[in-house]
Amino acid sequence: MQVDFCPGGALAVKEGDRVVAGLNRVIEAFEHSDLPIFFTRDWHPADHISFRSRGGTWPPHCVQGTPGAEFHPDLRIPAIADIISKGSSRDAEAYSGFQGTDLEERLKRLRVDMIYLGGLTTDYCVRESALDARKAGFSVTVIEDCVRAVDAKPGDGDGALADIRRAGAKLATSSEVVRQMASTQQ
Ligand code: ZN
């Protein structure tokens, strides 16, 4: 959930900022339940391999230390949350939060077996993170109202959700997730 992926950003996704409120409700529910929360972020060097200047697909975005790489200003970031930076070496792309990071190790150390996932973008980072999480053996629920797609080709987002489901992940709304959290607390 970084500034560059939201309207006005370098790689803006339509309605990207609309998912912040739903995510915040889920984050708050996780805080109340004392559950671990991870934020992944693109953290690219200025000459990252994914940038057009180097023959990649994307305009420069989420360059380390720039305002565009900040999390959305309204996003709730609890002090206990962990931040996972990815795509931070110049020659490696990383859509998935698991790629080139110690996220899997950290989750397993915390004995996490179920992951709830939201953010940007459906057809890239959310898709790849969900598929990697399934490969690593986690149960995965994608919070369907808390994701938005780049949709470079129309339908990419829907296709990604279909891939995510095919990999055995579930879809749920943020309200369903919050309700689930509240009922497991009792
Ligand atoms: Zn990137």
Coordinates of N, CA, C and O and ligand atoms in Angstrom, one line a residue:
M1 N 0.8 -1.2 0.0 CA 0.0 0.0 0.0 C 0.9 1.2 0.0 O 1.0 1.9 1.0
Q2 N 1.5 1.5 -1.1 CA 2.5 2.6 -1.2 C 1.9 3.7 -2.1 O 1.1 3.5 -3.0
V3 N 2.4 4.9 -1.8 CA 1.9 6.1 -2.5 C 2.0 6.0 -4.0 O 1.0 6.4 -4.7
D4 N 3.0 5.4 -4.5 CA 3.2 5.4 -6.0 C 2.1 4.5 -6.6 O 1.9 4.6 -7.8
F5 N 1.5 3.6 -5.9 CA 0.5 2.7 -6.5 C -0.9 3.4 -6.4 O -1.9 2.8 -6.9
C6 N -1.0 4.5 -5.7 CA -2.3 5.1 -5.5 C -2.5 6.3 -6.5 O -1.5 6.8 -7.0
P7 N -3.7 6.7 -6.7 CA -4.0 7.8 -7.6 C -3.0 9.0 -7.3 O -2.8 9.4 -6.2
G8 N -2.4 9.5 -8.4 CA -1.4 10.6 -8.3 C 0.0 10.1 -8.2 O 1.0 10.8 -8.3
G9 N 0.2 8.8 -8.0 CA 1.5 8.2 -7.9 C 2.1 7.8 -9.2 O 1.4 7.9 -10.3
A10 N 3.3 7.3 -9.2 CA 4.1 7.1 -10.4 C 3.5 5.8 -11.2 O 3.7 5.7 -12.4
L11 N 2.9 4.9 -10.5 CA 2.4 3.7 -11.1 C 1.0 3.5 -10.5 O 0.7 2.5 -9.9
A12 N 0.1 4.5 -10.7 CA -1.2 4.6 -10.0 C -2.1 3.5 -10.5 O -2.2 3.2 -11.7
V13 N -2.8 2.9 -9.6 CA -3.8 1.9 -9.9 C -5.2 2.6 -9.6 O -5.4 3.2 -8.6
K14 N -6.1 2.4 -10.5 CA -7.4 3.0 -10.4 C -8.0 2.6 -9.0 O -8.1 1.4 -8.7
E15 N -8.5 3.5 -8.3 CA -9.1 3.3 -7.0 C -8.2 2.7 -5.9 O -8.6 2.1 -5.0
G16 N -6.9 2.7 -6.2 CA -5.9 2.1 -5.3 C -6.1 2.5 -3.9 O -5.9 1.7 -3.0
D17 N -6.5 3.8 -3.7 CA -6.6 4.3 -2.3 C -7.9 3.9 -1.6 O -8.0 4.0 -0.4
R18 N -8.8 3.3 -2.4 CA -10.1 2.9 -1.8 C -10.0 1.7 -0.9 O -11.0 1.4 -0.2
V19 N -8.9 1.0 -0.9 CA -8.8 -0.2 -0.1 C -8.2 0.1 1.3 O -8.3 -0.8 2.2
V20 N -7.8 1.3 1.5 CA -7.2 1.6 2.8 C -8.1 1.5 4.0 O -7.8 0.8 5.0
A21 N -9.4 1.9 3.9 CA -10.3 1.9 5.0 C -10.6 0.4 5.4 O -10.5 0.1 6.6
G22 N -10.8 -0.4 4.4 CA -11.0 -1.9 4.7 C -9.8 -2.5 5.3 O -10.0 -3.3 6.3
L23 N -8.7 -2.2 4.8 CA -7.4 -2.8 5.3 C -7.3 -2.4 6.8 O -6.9 -3.2 7.6
N24 N -7.5 -1.1 7.0 CA -7.4 -0.6 8.4 C -8.3 -1.3 9.4 O -7.9 -1.6 10.5
R25 N -9.5 -1.7 8.9 CA -10.4 -2.4 9.8 C -9.8 -3.8 10.1 O -9.9 -4.2 11.3
V26 N -9.3 -4.4 9.1 CA -8.7 -5.8 9.3 C -7.5 -5.6 10.2 O -7.3 -6.4 11.2
I27 N -6.6 -4.6 10.0 CA -5.4 -4.5 10.8 C -5.8 -4.2 12.2 O -5.2 -4.8 13.1
E28 N -6.8 -3.4 12.5 CA -7.2 -3.2 13.8 C -7.7 -4.4 14.5 O -7.4 -4.7 15.7
A29 N -8.5 -5.3 13.8 CA -9.0 -6.5 14.3 C -7.8 -7.4 14.7 O -7.8 -8.1 15.7
F30 N -6.8 -7.5 13.8 CA -5.6 -8.3 14.1 C -4.8 -7.8 15.3 O -4.4 -8.5 16.2
E31 N -4.8 -6.4 15.5 CA -4.1 -5.9 16.6 C -4.8 -6.3 17.9 O -4.2 -6.7 18.9
H32 N -6.2 -6.2 17.9 CA -7.0 -6.6 19.1 C -6.8 -8.0 19.4 O -7.0 -8.4 20.5
S33 N -6.6 -8.9 18.4 CA -6.4 -10.3 18.6 C -4.9 -10.7 18.9 O -4.6 -11.9 18.9
D34 N -4.1 -9.7 18.9 CA -2.6 -10.0 19.1 C -2.1 -10.9 18.0 O -1.3 -11.8 18.3
L35 N -2.4 -10.7 16.8 CA -1.9 -11.5 15.7 C -0.9 -10.7 14.9 O -0.9 -9.5 14.9
P36 N 0.1 -11.4 14.4 CA 1.2 -10.7 13.7 C 0.7 -10.0 12.4 O -0.2 -10.6 11.7
I37 N 1.3 -8.9 12.1 CA 0.9 -8.1 10.9 C 2.2 -7.8 10.2 O 3.2 -7.3 10.8
F38 N 2.2 -8.0 8.9 CA 3.3 -7.7 8.0 C 2.9 -6.8 6.9 O 1.9 -7.0 6.3
F39 N 3.8 -5.8 6.7 CA 3.6 -4.9 5.5 C 4.7 -5.2 4.6 O 5.9 -5.1 5.0
T40 N 4.4 -5.5 3.3 CA 5.4 -5.6 2.3 C 5.5 -4.3 1.5 O 4.5 -3.7 1.3
R41 N 6.7 -4.1 1.0 CA 6.8 -2.9 0.2 C 7.8 -3.1 -0.9 O 8.8 -3.7 -0.7
D42 N 7.5 -2.5 -2.1 CA 8.6 -2.4 -3.1 C 9.6 -1.4 -2.6 O 9.2 -0.3 -2.0
W43 N 10.9 -1.7 -2.7 CA 11.9 -0.8 -2.2 C 13.1 -0.8 -3.2 O 14.1 -1.5 -2.9
H44 N 12.8 -0.1 -4.3 CA 13.7 -0.3 -5.4 C 14.8 0.7 -5.4 O 14.6 1.9 -5.1
P45 N 16.0 0.3 -5.9 CA 17.1 1.3 -6.2 C 16.7 2.1 -7.4 O 15.8 1.7 -8.2
A46 N 17.3 3.3 -7.6 CA 16.9 4.2 -8.7 C 17.0 3.6 -10.1 O 16.4 4.0 -11.1
D47 N 17.9 2.6 -10.2 CA 18.1 1.9 -11.5 C 17.6 0.5 -11.5 O 18.3 -0.4 -12.0
H48 N 16.5 0.3 -11.0 CA 16.0 -1.1 -10.8 C 15.7 -1.8 -12.2 O 15.2 -1.1 -13.1
I49 N 15.9 -3.0 -12.2 CA 15.7 -3.8 -13.5 C 14.3 -3.8 -14.0 O 14.1 -3.9 -15.2
S50 N 13.3 -3.5 -13.2 CA 11.9 -3.5 -13.6 C 11.5 -2.2 -14.3 O 10.4 -2.0 -14.9
F51 N 12.4 -1.2 -14.3 CA 12.1 0.1 -14.8 C 12.4 0.2 -16.3 O 13.3 -0.5 -16.8
R52 N 11.6 1.0 -17.0 CA 11.7 1.1 -18.5 C 13.1 1.4 -18.9 O 13.6 1.0 -20.0
S53 N 13.8 2.3 -18.1 CA 15.1 2.7 -18.5 C 16.1 1.5 -18.6 O 17.1 1.6 -19.3
R54 N 15.7 0.4 -18.0 CA 16.5 -0.8 -18.1 C 15.9 -1.9 -18.9 O 16.2 -3.1 -18.8
G55 N 14.9 -1.5 -19.7 CA 14.2 -2.5 -20.5 C 13.1 -3.2 -19.8 O 12.5 -4.2 -20.3
G56 N 12.7 -2.7 -18.6 CA 11.6 -3.4 -17.9 C 10.3 -2.9 -18.3 O 10.1 -2.1 -19.2
T57 N 9.3 -3.3 -17.5 CA 7.9 -3.0 -17.8 C 7.4 -1.7 -17.3 O 6.4 -1.1 -17.8
W58 N 8.0 -1.2 -16.2 CA 7.3 -0.2 -15.4 C 8.0 1.2 -15.4 O 9.3 1.2 -15.6
P59 N 7.3 2.3 -15.2 CA 8.0 3.5 -15.0 C 8.7 3.4 -13.6 O 8.3 2.6 -12.8
P60 N 9.6 4.3 -13.3 CA 10.3 4.2 -12.0 C 9.2 4.4 -10.9 O 8.3 5.3 -11.0
H61 N 9.3 3.6 -9.9 CA 8.3 3.7 -8.8 C 8.9 3.1 -7.5 O 9.8 2.3 -7.6
C62 N 8.4 3.6 -6.4 CA 8.8 3.1 -5.1 C 10.3 3.0 -4.9 O 10.9 2.0 -4.5
V63 N 11.0 4.1 -5.3 CA 12.4 4.2 -5.2 C 12.7 4.5 -3.7 O 12.1 5.4 -3.1
Q64 N 13.7 3.7 -3.2 CA 14.0 3.7 -1.8 C 14.2 5.2 -1.3 O 14.9 5.9 -1.9
G65 N 13.5 5.5 -0.2 CA 13.7 6.8 0.5 C 12.9 7.9 -0.2 O 13.0 9.0 0.3
T66 N 12.2 7.7 -1.3 CA 11.4 8.8 -1.9 C 10.0 8.8 -1.4 O 9.5 7.8 -0.8
P67 N 9.3 9.9 -1.5 CA 7.9 10.0 -1.0 C 7.0 8.9 -1.6 O 6.1 8.4 -0.9
G68 N 7.2 8.6 -2.9 CA 6.4 7.6 -3.5 C 6.5 6.2 -2.9 O 5.6 5.3 -3.1
A69 N 7.6 6.0 -2.2 CA 7.8 4.6 -1.6 C 7.2 4.6 -0.2 O 7.1 3.5 0.4
E70 N 6.7 5.7 0.3 CA 6.1 5.7 1.6 C 4.8 4.9 1.5 O 4.1 4.8 0.5
F71 N 4.4 4.4 2.7 CA 3.0 3.8 2.8 C 2.0 4.9 2.7 O 2.3 6.0 3.0
H72 N 0.8 4.5 2.2 CA -0.3 5.5 2.1 C -0.5 6.2 3.5 O -0.5 5.5 4.5
P73 N -0.6 7.5 3.5 CA -0.6 8.2 4.8 C -1.7 7.8 5.7 O -1.6 8.0 6.9
D74 N -2.8 7.3 5.1 CA -3.9 6.9 6.0 C -3.9 5.5 6.5 O -4.7 5.0 7.2
L75 N -2.9 4.8 6.0 CA -2.8 3.3 6.4 C -2.4 3.2 7.8 O -1.5 3.9 8.3
R76 N -3.1 2.3 8.5 CA -2.8 2.1 10.0 C -1.6 1.2 10.1 O -1.6 0.0 9.7
I77 N -0.5 1.7 10.6 CA 0.7 0.8 10.8 C 1.0 0.7 12.3 O 1.7 1.6 12.9
P78 N 0.6 -0.4 12.9 CA 0.8 -0.6 14.3 C 2.3 -0.7 14.6 O 3.1 -1.2 13.8
A79 N 2.7 -0.3 15.8 CA 4.1 -0.4 16.2 C 4.6 -1.8 16.1 O 5.8 -2.0 15.8
I80 N 3.8 -2.8 16.4 CA 4.2 -4.2 16.4 C 4.4 -4.8 15.0 O 4.9 -5.9 14.9
A81 N 4.0 -4.1 14.0 CA 4.0 -4.6 12.6 C 5.4 -4.8 12.1 O 6.3 -4.0 12.5
D82 N 5.6 -5.8 11.3 CA 6.9 -5.9 10.6 C 6.9 -5.4 9.2 O 5.9 -5.6 8.5
I83 N 7.9 -4.8 8.7 CA 8.0 -4.3 7.4 C 9.0 -5.2 6.6 O 10.1 -5.4 7.0
I84 N 8.5 -5.7 5.4 CA 9.3 -6.5 4.6 C 9.6 -5.8 3.3 O 8.7 -5.4 2.5
S85 N 10.8 -5.4 3.0 CA 11.2 -4.7 1.8 C 11.6 -5.7 0.7 O 12.3 -6.7 1.0
K86 N 11.1 -5.5 -0.5 CA 11.4 -6.5 -1.6 C 11.8 -5.7 -2.8 O 11.5 -4.5 -2.9
G87 N 12.4 -6.4 -3.8 CA 12.9 -5.8 -5.0 C 14.0 -4.7 -4.7 O 14.1 -3.7 -5.4
S88 N 14.7 -4.9 -3.7 CA 15.7 -3.9 -3.3 C 17.1 -4.0 -3.9 O 17.9 -3.2 -3.6
S89 N 17.3 -5.1 -4.6 CA 18.6 -5.1 -5.3 C 18.4 -4.9 -6.8 O 17.3 -5.2 -7.3
R90 N 19.4 -4.2 -7.4 CA 19.1 -3.6 -8.7 C 18.7 -4.6 -9.8 O 18.0 -4.3 -10.7
D91 N 19.2 -5.8 -9.7 CA 19.0 -6.8 -10.8 C 17.9 -7.9 -10.5 O 17.9 -8.8 -11.3
A92 N 17.1 -7.7 -9.5 CA 16.1 -8.7 -9.2 C 14.8 -8.1 -9.0 O 14.6 -7.2 -8.2
E93 N 13.8 -8.6 -9.8 CA 12.4 -8.1 -9.6 C 11.8 -9.0 -8.5 O 12.2 -10.2 -8.3
A94 N 10.8 -8.5 -7.8 CA 10.2 -9.3 -6.8 C 8.7 -8.8 -6.6 O 8.5 -7.7 -6.0
Y95 N 7.8 -9.5 -7.2 CA 6.4 -9.1 -7.0 C 5.9 -9.7 -5.7 O 5.1 -9.0 -5.0
S96 N 6.4 -10.9 -5.4 CA 5.9 -11.5 -4.2 C 6.6 -11.1 -3.0 O 7.8 -10.9 -3.0
G97 N 5.9 -11.0 -1.9 CA 6.5 -10.6 -0.6 C 7.5 -11.7 -0.1 O 8.3 -11.5 0.8
F98 N 7.4 -12.9 -0.7 CA 8.3 -14.0 -0.3 C 9.6 -14.1 -1.1 O 10.5 -14.8 -0.7
Q99 N 9.6 -13.3 -2.2 CA 10.7 -13.4 -3.1 C 11.9 -12.7 -2.6 O 11.9 -11.4 -2.5
G100 N 13.0 -13.4 -2.3 CA 14.2 -12.7 -1.9 C 14.1 -12.1 -0.5 O 14.9 -11.3 -0.1
T101 N 13.1 -12.5 0.3 CA 13.0 -12.0 1.7 C 12.9 -13.2 2.7 O 12.9 -14.3 2.3
D102 N 12.9 -12.8 3.9 CA 12.8 -13.9 5.0 C 11.4 -14.0 5.5 O 11.2 -14.5 6.6
L103 N 10.4 -13.6 4.7 CA 9.0 -13.6 5.2 C 8.5 -15.0 5.6 O 7.9 -15.2 6.7
E104 N 8.8 -16.0 4.7 CA 8.4 -17.3 5.0 C 9.0 -17.8 6.4 O 8.3 -18.4 7.2
E105 N 10.3 -17.6 6.5 CA 11.0 -18.0 7.7 C 10.3 -17.3 9.0 O 10.1 -18.0 10.0
R106 N 10.1 -16.0 8.8 CA 9.5 -15.3 10.0 C 8.1 -15.8 10.3 O 7.8 -15.9 11.5
L107 N 7.3 -16.0 9.3 CA 6.0 -16.5 9.6 C 6.0 -17.9 10.2 O 5.3 -18.2 11.2
K108 N 6.9 -18.7 9.8 CA 7.0 -20.1 10.3 C 7.5 -20.1 11.7 O 7.1 -20.8 12.6
R109 N 8.4 -19.1 12.0 CA 9.0 -19.0 13.4 C 7.8 -18.6 14.3 O 7.8 -18.9 15.5
L110 N 6.9 -17.8 13.8 CA 5.7 -17.3 14.6 C 4.6 -18.4 14.6 O 3.6 -18.2 15.2
R111 N 4.9 -19.5 14.0 CA 3.9 -20.6 13.9 C 2.6 -20.2 13.2 O 1.5 -20.7 13.6
V112 N 2.7 -19.3 12.3 CA 1.6 -18.9 11.5 C 1.2 -20.0 10.5 O 2.1 -20.6 9.9
D113 N -0.1 -20.3 10.4 CA -0.4 -21.3 9.3 C -1.5 -20.7 8.4 O -1.8 -21.3 7.4
M114 N -2.0 -19.5 8.7 CA -3.1 -18.9 7.9 C -2.7 -17.5 7.7 O -2.4 -16.7 8.6
I115 N -2.8 -17.1 6.4 CA -2.5 -15.7 6.0 C -3.7 -15.0 5.4 O -4.4 -15.6 4.6
Y116 N -3.9 -13.8 5.8 CA -4.9 -12.9 5.2 C -4.2 -11.8 4.5 O -3.3 -11.2 5.1
L117 N -4.6 -11.7 3.2 CA -3.7 -10.8 2.3 C -4.6 -9.8 1.6 O -5.6 -10.1 1.1
G118 N -4.1 -8.5 1.6 CA -4.7 -7.5 0.9 C -3.7 -6.5 0.4 O -2.6 -6.5 0.7
G119 N -4.2 -5.5 -0.5 CA -3.3 -4.5 -0.9 C -3.2 -4.4 -2.4 O -4.1 -4.9 -3.1
L120 N -2.1 -3.8 -2.9 CA -2.0 -3.6 -4.4 C -0.7 -4.3 -4.9 O 0.3 -4.4 -4.1
T121 N -0.8 -4.9 -6.0 CA -2.0 -4.9 -6.9 C -2.4 -6.4 -7.1 O -1.6 -7.3 -7.1
T122 N -3.7 -6.5 -7.4 CA -4.3 -7.9 -7.6 C -3.5 -8.7 -8.5 O -3.2 -9.9 -8.2
D123 N -3.2 -8.2 -9.7 CA -2.6 -9.0 -10.8 C -1.1 -9.1 -10.7 O -0.5 -9.9 -11.5
Y124 N -0.4 -8.5 -9.8 CA 1.0 -8.7 -9.6 C 1.4 -9.1 -8.2 O 1.5 -10.3 -7.9
C125 N 1.5 -8.1 -7.3 CA 2.1 -8.5 -6.0 C 1.1 -9.3 -5.2 O 1.6 -10.3 -4.5
V126 N -0.2 -9.1 -5.2 CA -1.1 -9.9 -4.5 C -1.1 -11.3 -5.0 O -1.0 -12.3 -4.3
R127 N -1.3 -11.4 -6.4 CA -1.3 -12.7 -7.0 C 0.0 -13.6 -6.6 O -0.1 -14.7 -6.2
E128 N 1.1 -13.0 -6.9 CA 2.4 -13.7 -6.7 C 2.6 -14.1 -5.2 O 3.1 -15.1 -4.9
S129 N 2.2 -13.1 -4.3 CA 2.4 -13.4 -2.9 C 1.4 -14.6 -2.4 O 1.8 -15.4 -1.7
A130 N 0.2 -14.5 -3.0 CA -0.8 -15.6 -2.6 C -0.3 -16.9 -3.1 O -0.4 -17.9 -2.4
L131 N 0.2 -17.0 -4.4 CA 0.7 -18.2 -4.9 C 1.9 -18.8 -4.2 O 2.0 -20.0 -3.9
D132 N 2.8 -17.9 -3.8 CA 4.0 -18.3 -3.1 C 3.6 -18.8 -1.7 O 4.2 -19.7 -1.2
A133 N 2.6 -18.1 -1.1 CA 2.2 -18.5 0.3 C 1.6 -19.9 0.2 O 1.8 -20.8 1.1
R134 N 0.8 -20.2 -0.8 CA 0.2 -21.5 -1.0 C 1.4 -22.6 -1.2 O 1.3 -23.6 -0.6
K135 N 2.3 -22.2 -2.0 CA 3.5 -23.1 -2.3 C 4.2 -23.4 -1.0 O 4.7 -24.5 -0.8
A136 N 4.3 -22.4 -0.1 CA 5.0 -22.6 1.2 C 4.1 -23.3 2.2 O 4.5 -23.6 3.3
G137 N 2.9 -23.7 1.8 CA 2.0 -24.5 2.7 C 1.1 -23.7 3.6 O 0.4 -24.3 4.5
F138 N 1.0 -22.4 3.4 CA 0.1 -21.6 4.2 C -1.4 -21.7 3.7 O -1.5 -21.8 2.5
S139 N -2.4 -21.6 4.6 CA -3.7 -21.3 4.1 C -3.8 -19.9 3.8 O -3.2 -19.1 4.5
V140 N -4.5 -19.5 2.7 CA -4.5 -18.1 2.3 C -5.9 -17.6 2.1 O -6.7 -18.3 1.4
T141 N -6.2 -16.5 2.6 CA -7.5 -15.8 2.3 C -7.1 -14.4 1.7 O -6.4 -13.6 2.4
V142 N -7.6 -14.1 0.5 CA -7.4 -12.8 -0.1 C -8.6 -12.0 0.2 O -9.7 -12.4 0.0
I143 N -8.4 -10.8 0.8 CA -9.5 -9.9 1.2 C -9.9 -9.2 -0.1 O -9.3 -8.2 -0.5
E144 N -11.0 -9.7 -0.7 CA -11.4 -9.3 -2.0 C -11.7 -7.8 -2.2 O -11.5 -7.3 -3.3
D145 N -12.3 -7.2 -1.2 CA -12.6 -5.8 -1.3 C -11.4 -4.9 -1.0 O -11.5 -3.6 -1.1
C146 N -10.3 -5.5 -0.6 CA -9.1 -4.7 -0.3 C -7.9 -4.9 -1.3 O -6.8 -4.8 -0.9
V147 N -8.3 -5.3 -2.5 CA -7.3 -5.4 -3.6 C -7.8 -4.6 -4.8 O -9.0 -4.5 -5.0
R148 N -6.9 -4.1 -5.6 CA -7.2 -3.5 -6.9 C -6.2 -3.9 -7.9 O -5.0 -4.1 -7.5
A149 N -6.6 -4.0 -9.2 CA -5.7 -4.5 -10.2 C -5.1 -3.4 -11.1 O -5.7 -2.3 -11.2
V150 N -4.0 -3.6 -11.7 CA -3.4 -2.7 -12.7 C -4.3 -2.8 -13.9 O -4.6 -1.8 -14.6
D151 N -4.7 -4.1 -14.3 CA -5.5 -4.3 -15.5 C -4.9 -3.8 -16.7 O -5.6 -3.1 -17.5
A152 N -3.6 -4.0 -16.9 CA -2.9 -3.6 -18.1 C -3.7 -4.1 -19.4 O -3.9 -3.4 -20.3
K153 N -4.1 -5.3 -19.3 CA -5.1 -5.9 -20.2 C -6.4 -6.0 -19.4 O -6.4 -6.6 -18.3
P154 N -7.5 -5.6 -20.0 CA -8.8 -5.7 -19.2 C -9.0 -7.2 -18.8 O -8.8 -8.1 -19.6
G155 N -9.4 -7.4 -17.6 CA -9.6 -8.7 -17.1 C -8.4 -9.4 -16.4 O -8.6 -10.4 -15.8
D156 N -7.3 -8.7 -16.4 CA -6.1 -9.3 -15.7 C -6.4 -9.5 -14.2 O -6.0 -10.5 -13.6
G157 N -7.1 -8.5 -13.6 CA -7.4 -8.7 -12.2 C -8.3 -9.9 -11.9 O -8.0 -10.6 -11.0
D158 N -9.3 -10.0 -12.7 CA -10.2 -11.2 -12.5 C -9.5 -12.5 -12.8 O -9.7 -13.5 -12.1
G159 N -8.6 -12.5 -13.8 CA -7.8 -13.7 -14.1 C -6.9 -14.0 -12.9 O -6.8 -15.2 -12.6
A160 N -6.4 -13.0 -12.3 CA -5.5 -13.2 -11.1 C -6.3 -13.8 -10.0 O -5.8 -14.8 -9.3
L161 N -7.5 -13.3 -9.7 CA -8.3 -13.9 -8.7 C -8.7 -15.3 -8.9 O -8.7 -16.2 -8.0
A162 N -8.9 -15.7 -10.2 CA -9.2 -17.0 -10.6 C -7.9 -17.9 -10.3 O -8.1 -19.0 -9.8
D163 N -6.8 -17.4 -10.7 CA -5.5 -18.2 -10.4 C -5.3 -18.4 -8.9 O -4.9 -19.5 -8.5
I164 N -5.6 -17.4 -8.2 CA -5.5 -17.4 -6.7 C -6.4 -18.5 -6.1 O -6.0 -19.3 -5.3
R165 N -7.6 -18.5 -6.6 CA -8.6 -19.6 -6.2 C -8.1 -20.9 -6.6 O -8.2 -21.9 -5.8
R166 N -7.7 -21.1 -7.8 CA -7.2 -22.4 -8.3 C -6.1 -22.9 -7.5 O -5.9 -24.1 -7.4
A167 N -5.3 -22.0 -6.9 CA -4.2 -22.4 -6.1 C -4.6 -22.8 -4.7 O -3.8 -23.2 -3.8
G168 N -5.9 -22.8 -4.5 CA -6.5 -23.2 -3.2 C -6.6 -22.1 -2.1 O -6.9 -22.4 -1.0
A169 N -6.5 -20.9 -2.6 CA -6.7 -19.8 -1.6 C -8.2 -19.4 -1.6 O -8.9 -19.7 -2.6
K170 N -8.6 -18.8 -0.5 CA -10.0 -18.4 -0.4 C -10.1 -16.9 -0.6 O -9.1 -16.2 -0.5
L171 N -11.3 -16.4 -1.0 CA -11.6 -15.0 -1.0 C -12.6 -14.7 0.1 O -13.5 -15.5 0.3
A172 N -12.4 -13.6 0.7 CA -13.4 -13.1 1.8 C -13.4 -11.6 1.8 O -12.5 -11.0 1.4
T173 N -14.5 -11.0 2.3 CA -14.5 -9.6 2.4 C -13.9 -9.1 3.7 O -13.8 -9.9 4.6
S174 N -13.6 -7.9 3.8 CA -13.0 -7.4 5.0 C -14.0 -7.5 6.2 O -13.6 -7.8 7.3
S175 N -15.2 -7.3 5.9 CA -16.3 -7.5 7.0 C -16.3 -8.9 7.5 O -16.4 -9.1 8.7
E176 N -16.2 -9.8 6.6 CA -16.2 -11.2 7.0 C -15.0 -11.6 7.8 O -15.1 -12.3 8.8
V177 N -13.9 -11.0 7.4 CA -12.6 -11.3 8.2 C -12.7 -10.7 9.6 O -12.4 -11.4 10.6
V178 N -13.2 -9.5 9.7 CA -13.3 -8.8 11.0 C -14.3 -9.6 11.9 O -14.0 -9.8 13.1
R179 N -15.4 -10.0 11.3 CA -16.4 -10.8 12.1 C -15.7 -12.1 12.6 O -15.9 -12.5 13.7
Q180 N -15.0 -12.8 11.7 CA -14.3 -14.0 12.1 C -13.4 -13.8 13.3 O -13.4 -14.6 14.2
M181 N -12.6 -12.7 13.2 CA -11.7 -12.4 14.3 C -12.4 -12.2 15.6 O -12.0 -12.6 16.6
A182 N -13.5 -11.4 15.5 CA -14.3 -11.1 16.7 C -14.9 -12.4 17.3 O -14.9 -12.5 18.5
S183 N -15.3 -13.3 16.5 CA -15.9 -14.5 17.0 C -14.9 -15.5 17.6 O -15.1 -16.2 18.5
T184 N -13.6 -15.5 17.0 CA -12.6 -16.4 17.6 C -12.0 -15.8 18.9 O -11.4 -16.5 19.6
Q185 N -12.3 -14.5 19.1 CA -11.7 -13.9 20.4 C -12.5 -14.4 21.6 O -12.0 -14.3 22.7
Q186 N -13.8 -14.8 21.3 CA -14.7 -15.1 22.5 C -14.4 -16.5 23.0 O -13.9 -17.3 22.3
Ligands
ZN1 ZN 8.1 -2.6 -8.3

